[in-house]
Amino acid sequence: MTKTDAFISIQNVSKFFGTFRAIDDISMDIGRGEFFSLLGPSGCGKTTLLRMLAGFESTTAGEIFIDNQPTSDVPPHHRPVNMVFQNYAIFPHLNVRDNITYGLRKQKLSRSKRYEMAEEMLEMIKLPDYGTRKATELSGGQRQRIALARALILRPKVLLLDEPLGALDKQLREQMQLELRALQRQIGITFVFVTHDQEEALTLSDRIAVMSGGKVLQVDTPTGLYETPKTSVVARFIGNMNFFDGTVRRNGAAAAAIETEGLGTIQVPVADLDKPDGAAVQVALRPEKIALSATRPDAAEHAVSARLDTSAYLGERSHFYVNLEGRDEPVAVSQPNTSRFNAANQAPSGTEVWLSWSSDAIVVLDPE
Amino acid sequence: MADTSLQHRDGEAAAPLRRPSRVSALLHRSEALRGYLLMSPTLLIMILGIVAPFVILLAMSTWTRQGFDFDTTFTLANYERTWNEPIFGALLSRSFWVSGVATVATVLLCYPMAYYVAFHVHHRKMMWLILMTLPFWTSYLLRVFAWKVILGYEGVINSGLMTLGWIDKPLEFLLYSKTAVIITLAHAWAAFAILPLYVSLEKIDKSLIEAATDLGDGPVARFLRITLPLSMPGIIAATFLIFIPTTGDYITPALLGGPDGAMIGNFIQLQFGAVNNWPMGATLAIVLMLWIAAIAAVFLFVTRKAQEKIA
Amino acid sequence: MRGQGKPMEGTYIKRRNRPLQVYAVLFLIVLYVPVLFIPLFSFNDSLYVRFPMQGMTLKWYHELWLREPLWNAMWNSVRVGAAVSVISTILGMVAARAITRYRMPGRSALVTFIMMPLVIPGIIFGVALLVLMSRMGVPLSLYTVGLGHLIVCMPFAVATLLPRFEGFDPSMEEASADLGENGWWTFWRVTFPMVFPGVVASLLLSFTISFDEFIMAFFLTGTDPTLPMYIWGQLRFPKEFPSVLALSALILLVSFVLVFIAQWVGRKGLENEN
């Protein structure tokens, strides 16, 4: 066990429930003041990991350091972290103010001081004069804010948030995302945020850990995850992705190409490709990085012809599914509707179209 | 300003986290250990009140009485007696017969009631449930006593009927008979049947019954094919909850049974009272338990087979 | 009941069923009437319980006031009932909390074990405890009666409290721990207020069961009788019959009120949460 500069350091942590590995040998660091998200499908272990940070689950192996202190034997009530629960866990028998000041008991403050602090927090979460409301009379968004205030009033070193926006409707959720992000910048403490919503994670986070099956697949910034995914699972989980099976063909030291199913042979800079000749790879191409045109674009680095299968009009953009020669699965193409009358939206199935893309749009991955 | 007061406590960061003792660290890590520790006082009392007495009861059943003391040499003579002397067999079979009839009657009478509250009461359901179970919580002795008042030789029924001129002399079969015991038991244990029946009926997803109707079942068919099988756990629970305690009852037979209505419970009580043969009483208690266990096992087996056949 | 007049109440399955409704009302009448004869005849101005009644009197109630042994027995029952209800509720809370909150192997076996007194004839418990006490040389007293009642009350206390503990979200307790409270303070500030209606129900039910319990008391009472034991003794004397009726009527009244409150408080909160 070594000490590191990281604010939270998770070192070789595992958690078994019986023989089930909920967390499988995870190591990663979270920096001071970071907005860090744990992203993954349900059952991937993200909530378990968060609960281990809070102290509600013990580690089967490994150690978690918070601010260079080992935490394995520290019970939840002695940890310098606070949590916003998925269902907010607002105490139903207490009013709003008593909920917010719940954790202040041990600080032995005068009643007026406590009330003043509660009022300050209510001010911050934009719910002034709610102090004497009953907890049972609150809406979902209000509960969420109060859960936040209740945790932040204790000035934790780390705030843990377990899918805190999951129960809210779409509009409120987007508004709360902005507020949450602004709040985190303002107070500057570390947030560890659990979500299964990739868009939410991309919107909010400084860095994201993508988890699956109890393992961390990749830790990166939002752009890093989206533009340079390290594995096809990550590429698939964040955004949409077209995958093409391919084989590496090396022509000496200077140039390399990938023979793909459907896209033909693609030239790649050698620096990007550390695979031997004949290696199987996957070529990944995002739908919005493919241009769709009626004729072959002159300047395109890569272009293939295809036939339109189906299309879906989504307002701001349209999705097209096109069939390529030598490939069963249709390719998804996403085009913004920059003009009001986009001819492609009216094109019938079977129309010949051209797909084009630039070299840097391509990501080469190991096959699954 | 809120934003300055909410900065994390950097100044205190150097202070180490409070390290707990070894014991509390162990407890923090093992949930099961915490659970057992928390349960231990309750378990201790229950072991003292259930397991220990049964061990001693079992031991005593192999002893023999000697004056006011016991001969503690091991013998199965008491068990042989219960097997060989017809009086014990007769008492046991009468007990099982009486509580069996009472159990069947109670479950049959309570089922429609539970069904009504589960399916047809929409308002004040709680009120109905409380009303149905309230009498159960009052003194068992007094409820039995009430039936003595009603069924007595000059009780409510007889004197009422005579006042009305419908009969000339009291009906004797009412008091001091098996019938009186069965009526009283069925009445006294009704609430015990209603609760499990109600719970199992209430749990049935109403859309299942709608689906059966949609698929062409009439009221009778859908009751037999959906409601009844799904409420089987409640029926089984109700049967056990009434049959088992009533077989050992001795208050009701003592107050209402007369010589013809005495049950095994009265005999056990006699062994510990007037007859003063505790080892024999212990043996009878053990034999009663064994028989109950055997009957329960057979009952479970039969209902399971029957359910398999229906399914 | 009132809503049943509306024609479109409920669905096809739940539509009104007149015969069943009549049956239900008859059922309740049959359930209550036998018990109601006790208070009825306790006002009867005659030594004999029979129709026609001889006229109203309160003399049997008045007579109860003058009986020293009755008041002793009553006091014994109250003491035992109070102790049993408090202890069984505390033990029930501890058990319910452990059962609902911790992943422990053998949990369902433990619940079955605690519920066992429900399905074992009372007489067997009575004689088994009697044998144990006599072998251990413990003289029979109100303490032995209390132990017997404790065993009888435990399943009811646990059954009353379990839904309460199951009914509230475990993240409430976790939130409290997260906000810095240890187990003890979490219990007093979160758990206890939230299960409080269940605690009240358990206290009242346990008290009533103990107060009315006869079978255990029959085997385990020493020289101080409980109230049901006193009544049992009086049943042998026909001339005491009317006073027993009066006493029984009072006990029934108190039991009904206590249990009604217990059930009301106990169930009410549960329905609110749903």
PDB file of C-alpha atoms in Angstrom, chain B residues 34-207:
ATOM      1  CA  ARG B  34     -23.346  -7.637  13.965  1.00  0.00           C
ATOM      2  CA  GLY B  35     -26.707  -9.246  13.222  1.00  0.00           C
ATOM      3  CA  TYR B  36     -26.173 -12.189  15.545  1.00  0.00           C
ATOM      4  CA  LEU B  37     -24.850  -9.929  18.278  1.00  0.00           C
ATOM      5  CA  LEU B  38     -27.927  -7.761  18.045  1.00  0.00           C
ATOM      6  CA  MET B  39     -30.208 -10.802  18.124  1.00  0.00           C
ATOM      7  CA  SER B  40     -28.414 -12.489  20.980  1.00  0.00           C
ATOM      8  CA  PRO B  41     -30.529 -11.208  23.892  1.00  0.00           C
ATOM      9  CA  THR B  42     -33.737 -12.250  22.159  1.00  0.00           C
ATOM     10  CA  LEU B  43     -32.285 -15.592  21.188  1.00  0.00           C
ATOM     11  CA  LEU B  44     -31.000 -16.179  24.702  1.00  0.00           C
ATOM     12  CA  ILE B  45     -34.465 -15.656  26.184  1.00  0.00           C
ATOM     13  CA  MET B  46     -36.074 -17.826  23.543  1.00  0.00           C
ATOM     14  CA  ILE B  47     -33.540 -20.599  24.089  1.00  0.00           C
ATOM     15  CA  LEU B  48     -34.085 -20.383  27.831  1.00  0.00           C
ATOM     16  CA  GLY B  49     -37.842 -20.442  27.266  1.00  0.00           C
ATOM     17  CA  ILE B  50     -38.110 -23.013  24.478  1.00  0.00           C
ATOM     18  CA  VAL B  51     -35.080 -25.232  24.038  1.00  0.00           C
ATOM     19  CA  ALA B  52     -34.079 -25.715  27.663  1.00  0.00           C
ATOM     20  CA  PRO B  53     -37.580 -26.660  28.853  1.00  0.00           C
ATOM     21  CA  PHE B  54     -37.975 -29.134  26.019  1.00  0.00           C
ATOM     22  CA  VAL B  55     -34.684 -30.828  26.755  1.00  0.00           C
ATOM     23  CA  ILE B  56     -35.696 -31.288  30.389  1.00  0.00           C
ATOM     24  CA  LEU B  57     -39.193 -32.365  29.389  1.00  0.00           C
ATOM     25  CA  LEU B  58     -37.683 -34.986  27.105  1.00  0.00           C
ATOM     26  CA  ALA B  59     -35.394 -36.170  29.885  1.00  0.00           C
ATOM     27  CA  MET B  60     -38.210 -36.340  32.400  1.00  0.00           C
ATOM     28  CA  SER B  61     -40.336 -38.436  30.062  1.00  0.00           C
ATOM     29  CA  THR B  62     -37.775 -41.240  30.518  1.00  0.00           C
ATOM     30  CA  TRP B  63     -37.942 -41.114  34.308  1.00  0.00           C
ATOM     31  CA  THR B  64     -40.375 -42.676  36.728  1.00  0.00           C
ATOM     32  CA  ARG B  65     -42.208 -41.244  39.662  1.00  0.00           C
ATOM     33  CA  GLN B  66     -41.187 -42.380  43.124  1.00  0.00           C
ATOM     34  CA  GLY B  67     -43.372 -40.884  45.785  1.00  0.00           C
ATOM     35  CA  PHE B  68     -42.741 -37.167  45.594  1.00  0.00           C
ATOM     36  CA  ASP B  69     -39.414 -37.622  43.841  1.00  0.00           C
ATOM     37  CA  PHE B  70     -38.228 -39.117  40.566  1.00  0.00           C
ATOM     38  CA  ASP B  71     -36.240 -42.172  39.686  1.00  0.00           C
ATOM     39  CA  THR B  72     -33.953 -40.801  37.043  1.00  0.00           C
ATOM     40  CA  THR B  73     -32.833 -44.104  35.535  1.00  0.00           C
ATOM     41  CA  PHE B  74     -33.569 -44.192  31.837  1.00  0.00           C
ATOM     42  CA  THR B  75     -36.672 -46.118  30.828  1.00  0.00           C
ATOM     43  CA  LEU B  76     -39.164 -46.059  27.988  1.00  0.00           C
ATOM     44  CA  ALA B  77     -41.884 -47.526  30.175  1.00  0.00           C
ATOM     45  CA  ASN B  78     -43.996 -44.362  29.960  1.00  0.00           C
ATOM     46  CA  TYR B  79     -43.938 -44.494  26.190  1.00  0.00           C
ATOM     47  CA  GLU B  80     -44.868 -48.177  26.278  1.00  0.00           C
ATOM     48  CA  ARG B  81     -47.823 -47.332  28.490  1.00  0.00           C
ATOM     49  CA  THR B  82     -49.106 -44.660  26.125  1.00  0.00           C
ATOM     50  CA  TRP B  83     -48.831 -47.176  23.318  1.00  0.00           C
ATOM     51  CA  ASN B  84     -50.410 -50.134  25.112  1.00  0.00           C
ATOM     52  CA  GLU B  85     -53.165 -48.619  27.239  1.00  0.00           C
ATOM     53  CA  PRO B  86     -56.192 -47.835  25.061  1.00  0.00           C
ATOM     54  CA  ILE B  87     -57.202 -44.792  27.093  1.00  0.00           C
ATOM     55  CA  PHE B  88     -54.305 -42.735  25.679  1.00  0.00           C
ATOM     56  CA  GLY B  89     -55.012 -43.679  22.104  1.00  0.00           C
ATOM     57  CA  ALA B  90     -58.675 -42.876  22.589  1.00  0.00           C
ATOM     58  CA  LEU B  91     -57.894 -39.490  24.127  1.00  0.00           C
ATOM     59  CA  LEU B  92     -55.437 -38.636  21.380  1.00  0.00           C
ATOM     60  CA  SER B  93     -57.764 -39.607  18.562  1.00  0.00           C
ATOM     61  CA  ARG B  94     -60.618 -37.716  20.202  1.00  0.00           C
ATOM     62  CA  SER B  95     -58.409 -34.634  20.529  1.00  0.00           C
ATOM     63  CA  PHE B  96     -57.381 -34.812  16.901  1.00  0.00           C
ATOM     64  CA  TRP B  97     -60.941 -35.453  15.810  1.00  0.00           C
ATOM     65  CA  VAL B  98     -62.344 -32.521  17.785  1.00  0.00           C
ATOM     66  CA  SER B  99     -59.697 -30.023  16.732  1.00  0.00           C
ATOM     67  CA  GLY B 100     -59.705 -31.401  13.192  1.00  0.00           C
ATOM     68  CA  VAL B 101     -63.432 -30.776  12.845  1.00  0.00           C
ATOM     69  CA  ALA B 102     -63.082 -27.378  14.503  1.00  0.00           C
ATOM     70  CA  THR B 103     -60.204 -26.499  12.149  1.00  0.00           C
ATOM     71  CA  VAL B 104     -62.054 -27.510   8.996  1.00  0.00           C
ATOM     72  CA  ALA B 105     -65.179 -25.667  10.147  1.00  0.00           C
ATOM     73  CA  THR B 106     -63.210 -22.539  11.007  1.00  0.00           C
ATOM     74  CA  VAL B 107     -61.303 -22.427   7.724  1.00  0.00           C
ATOM     75  CA  LEU B 108     -64.466 -23.061   5.704  1.00  0.00           C
ATOM     76  CA  LEU B 109     -66.430 -20.390   7.566  1.00  0.00           C
ATOM     77  CA  CYS B 110     -63.631 -17.845   7.524  1.00  0.00           C
ATOM     78  CA  TYR B 111     -62.654 -18.217   3.890  1.00  0.00           C
ATOM     79  CA  PRO B 112     -65.681 -16.355   2.466  1.00  0.00           C
ATOM     80  CA  MET B 113     -65.193 -13.655   5.066  1.00  0.00           C
ATOM     81  CA  ALA B 114     -61.529 -13.178   4.190  1.00  0.00           C
ATOM     82  CA  TYR B 115     -62.480 -13.304   0.516  1.00  0.00           C
ATOM     83  CA  TYR B 116     -65.082 -10.629   1.033  1.00  0.00           C
ATOM     84  CA  VAL B 117     -62.669  -8.250   2.730  1.00  0.00           C
ATOM     85  CA  ALA B 118     -59.891  -8.947   0.240  1.00  0.00           C
ATOM     86  CA  PHE B 119     -61.980  -8.538  -2.901  1.00  0.00           C
ATOM     87  CA  HIS B 120     -65.104  -6.586  -2.096  1.00  0.00           C
ATOM     88  CA  VAL B 121     -64.239  -4.093   0.609  1.00  0.00           C
ATOM     89  CA  HIS B 122     -62.754  -0.948  -0.868  1.00  0.00           C
ATOM     90  CA  HIS B 123     -63.266   1.535   1.897  1.00  0.00           C
ATOM     91  CA  ARG B 124     -62.270   1.144   5.524  1.00  0.00           C
ATOM     92  CA  LYS B 125     -60.525  -2.147   4.880  1.00  0.00           C
ATOM     93  CA  MET B 126     -58.480  -1.587   8.006  1.00  0.00           C
ATOM     94  CA  MET B 127     -61.636  -1.157  10.042  1.00  0.00           C
ATOM     95  CA  TRP B 128     -62.939  -4.518   8.825  1.00  0.00           C
ATOM     96  CA  LEU B 129     -59.659  -6.243   9.590  1.00  0.00           C
ATOM     97  CA  ILE B 130     -59.566  -4.843  13.094  1.00  0.00           C
ATOM     98  CA  LEU B 131     -63.203  -5.767  13.668  1.00  0.00           C
ATOM     99  CA  MET B 132     -62.580  -9.340  12.553  1.00  0.00           C
ATOM    100  CA  THR B 133     -59.523  -9.869  14.716  1.00  0.00           C
ATOM    101  CA  LEU B 134     -60.403  -7.812  17.766  1.00  0.00           C
ATOM    102  CA  PRO B 135     -62.126 -10.575  19.774  1.00  0.00           C
ATOM    103  CA  PHE B 136     -59.122 -12.797  19.353  1.00  0.00           C
ATOM    104  CA  TRP B 137     -56.970 -10.544  21.505  1.00  0.00           C
ATOM    105  CA  THR B 138     -59.327 -10.657  24.440  1.00  0.00           C
ATOM    106  CA  SER B 139     -59.015 -13.268  27.113  1.00  0.00           C
ATOM    107  CA  TYR B 140     -59.324 -16.795  25.810  1.00  0.00           C
ATOM    108  CA  LEU B 141     -60.641 -17.878  29.181  1.00  0.00           C
ATOM    109  CA  LEU B 142     -63.404 -15.286  28.999  1.00  0.00           C
ATOM    110  CA  ARG B 143     -64.404 -16.198  25.470  1.00  0.00           C
ATOM    111  CA  VAL B 144     -64.739 -19.822  26.500  1.00  0.00           C
ATOM    112  CA  PHE B 145     -66.582 -18.676  29.573  1.00  0.00           C
ATOM    113  CA  ALA B 146     -68.981 -16.744  27.324  1.00  0.00           C
ATOM    114  CA  TRP B 147     -69.907 -19.955  25.558  1.00  0.00           C
ATOM    115  CA  LYS B 148     -70.548 -21.627  28.877  1.00  0.00           C
ATOM    116  CA  VAL B 149     -73.000 -18.813  29.568  1.00  0.00           C
ATOM    117  CA  ILE B 150     -74.647 -19.366  26.199  1.00  0.00           C
ATOM    118  CA  LEU B 151     -74.702 -23.151  25.985  1.00  0.00           C
ATOM    119  CA  GLY B 152     -75.252 -23.816  29.688  1.00  0.00           C
ATOM    120  CA  TYR B 153     -78.012 -26.063  31.029  1.00  0.00           C
ATOM    121  CA  GLU B 154     -79.892 -22.958  31.984  1.00  0.00           C
ATOM    122  CA  GLY B 155     -77.885 -20.804  29.612  1.00  0.00           C
ATOM    123  CA  VAL B 156     -78.867 -18.203  27.075  1.00  0.00           C
ATOM    124  CA  ILE B 157     -80.056 -20.604  24.399  1.00  0.00           C
ATOM    125  CA  ASN B 158     -81.969 -23.018  26.583  1.00  0.00           C
ATOM    126  CA  SER B 159     -83.578 -20.383  28.775  1.00  0.00           C
ATOM    127  CA  GLY B 160     -84.283 -18.217  25.738  1.00  0.00           C
ATOM    128  CA  LEU B 161     -85.986 -21.034  23.877  1.00  0.00           C
ATOM    129  CA  MET B 162     -87.933 -22.019  26.986  1.00  0.00           C
ATOM    130  CA  THR B 163     -89.049 -18.428  27.575  1.00  0.00           C
ATOM    131  CA  LEU B 164     -90.272 -18.358  24.006  1.00  0.00           C
ATOM    132  CA  GLY B 165     -92.063 -21.613  24.697  1.00  0.00           C
ATOM    133  CA  TRP B 166     -90.356 -23.490  21.882  1.00  0.00           C
ATOM    134  CA  ILE B 167     -88.992 -26.219  24.162  1.00  0.00           C
ATOM    135  CA  ASP B 168     -90.148 -27.637  27.500  1.00  0.00           C
ATOM    136  CA  LYS B 169     -86.884 -28.717  29.020  1.00  0.00           C
ATOM    137  CA  PRO B 170     -83.290 -27.715  28.359  1.00  0.00           C
ATOM    138  CA  LEU B 171     -81.487 -29.272  25.416  1.00  0.00           C
ATOM    139  CA  GLU B 172     -78.781 -31.350  27.023  1.00  0.00           C
ATOM    140  CA  PHE B 173     -76.577 -31.954  24.047  1.00  0.00           C
ATOM    141  CA  LEU B 174     -75.560 -28.287  24.052  1.00  0.00           C
ATOM    142  CA  LEU B 175     -73.388 -28.358  27.123  1.00  0.00           C
ATOM    143  CA  TYR B 176     -70.803 -30.925  28.118  1.00  0.00           C
ATOM    144  CA  SER B 177     -70.318 -32.493  24.727  1.00  0.00           C
ATOM    145  CA  LYS B 178     -67.869 -32.644  21.872  1.00  0.00           C
ATOM    146  CA  THR B 179     -70.239 -30.412  19.898  1.00  0.00           C
ATOM    147  CA  ALA B 180     -69.959 -27.684  22.495  1.00  0.00           C
ATOM    148  CA  VAL B 181     -66.169 -27.942  22.421  1.00  0.00           C
ATOM    149  CA  ILE B 182     -66.062 -27.792  18.627  1.00  0.00           C
ATOM    150  CA  ILE B 183     -68.366 -24.756  18.444  1.00  0.00           C
ATOM    151  CA  THR B 184     -66.358 -22.923  21.055  1.00  0.00           C
ATOM    152  CA  LEU B 185     -62.991 -23.730  19.476  1.00  0.00           C
ATOM    153  CA  ALA B 186     -64.164 -22.671  16.028  1.00  0.00           C
ATOM    154  CA  HIS B 187     -65.444 -19.387  17.386  1.00  0.00           C
ATOM    155  CA  ALA B 188     -62.434 -18.671  19.563  1.00  0.00           C
ATOM    156  CA  TRP B 189     -59.861 -19.272  16.810  1.00  0.00           C
ATOM    157  CA  ALA B 190     -61.655 -17.590  13.911  1.00  0.00           C
ATOM    158  CA  ALA B 191     -59.325 -14.603  13.852  1.00  0.00           C
ATOM    159  CA  PHE B 192     -56.323 -16.894  13.569  1.00  0.00           C
ATOM    160  CA  ALA B 193     -57.778 -18.300  10.370  1.00  0.00           C
ATOM    161  CA  ILE B 194     -58.905 -15.002   8.906  1.00  0.00           C
ATOM    162  CA  LEU B 195     -55.553 -13.247   8.965  1.00  0.00           C
ATOM    163  CA  PRO B 196     -53.492 -15.729   6.929  1.00  0.00           C
ATOM    164  CA  LEU B 197     -56.417 -16.326   4.570  1.00  0.00           C
ATOM    165  CA  TYR B 198     -56.864 -12.612   4.048  1.00  0.00           C
ATOM    166  CA  VAL B 199     -53.156 -12.034   3.473  1.00  0.00           C
ATOM    167  CA  SER B 200     -52.934 -14.768   0.843  1.00  0.00           C
ATOM    168  CA  LEU B 201     -56.084 -13.581  -0.933  1.00  0.00           C
ATOM    169  CA  GLU B 202     -55.078  -9.943  -0.831  1.00  0.00           C
ATOM    170  CA  LYS B 203     -51.759 -10.808  -2.441  1.00  0.00           C
ATOM    171  CA  ILE B 204     -53.432 -12.294  -5.516  1.00  0.00           C
ATOM    172  CA  ASP B 205     -52.940 -10.008  -8.475  1.00  0.00           C
ATOM    173  CA  LYS B 206     -56.471  -9.062  -9.538  1.00  0.00           C
ATOM    174  CA  SER B 207     -55.411  -8.950 -13.181  1.00  0.00           C
TER     175      SER B 207
END
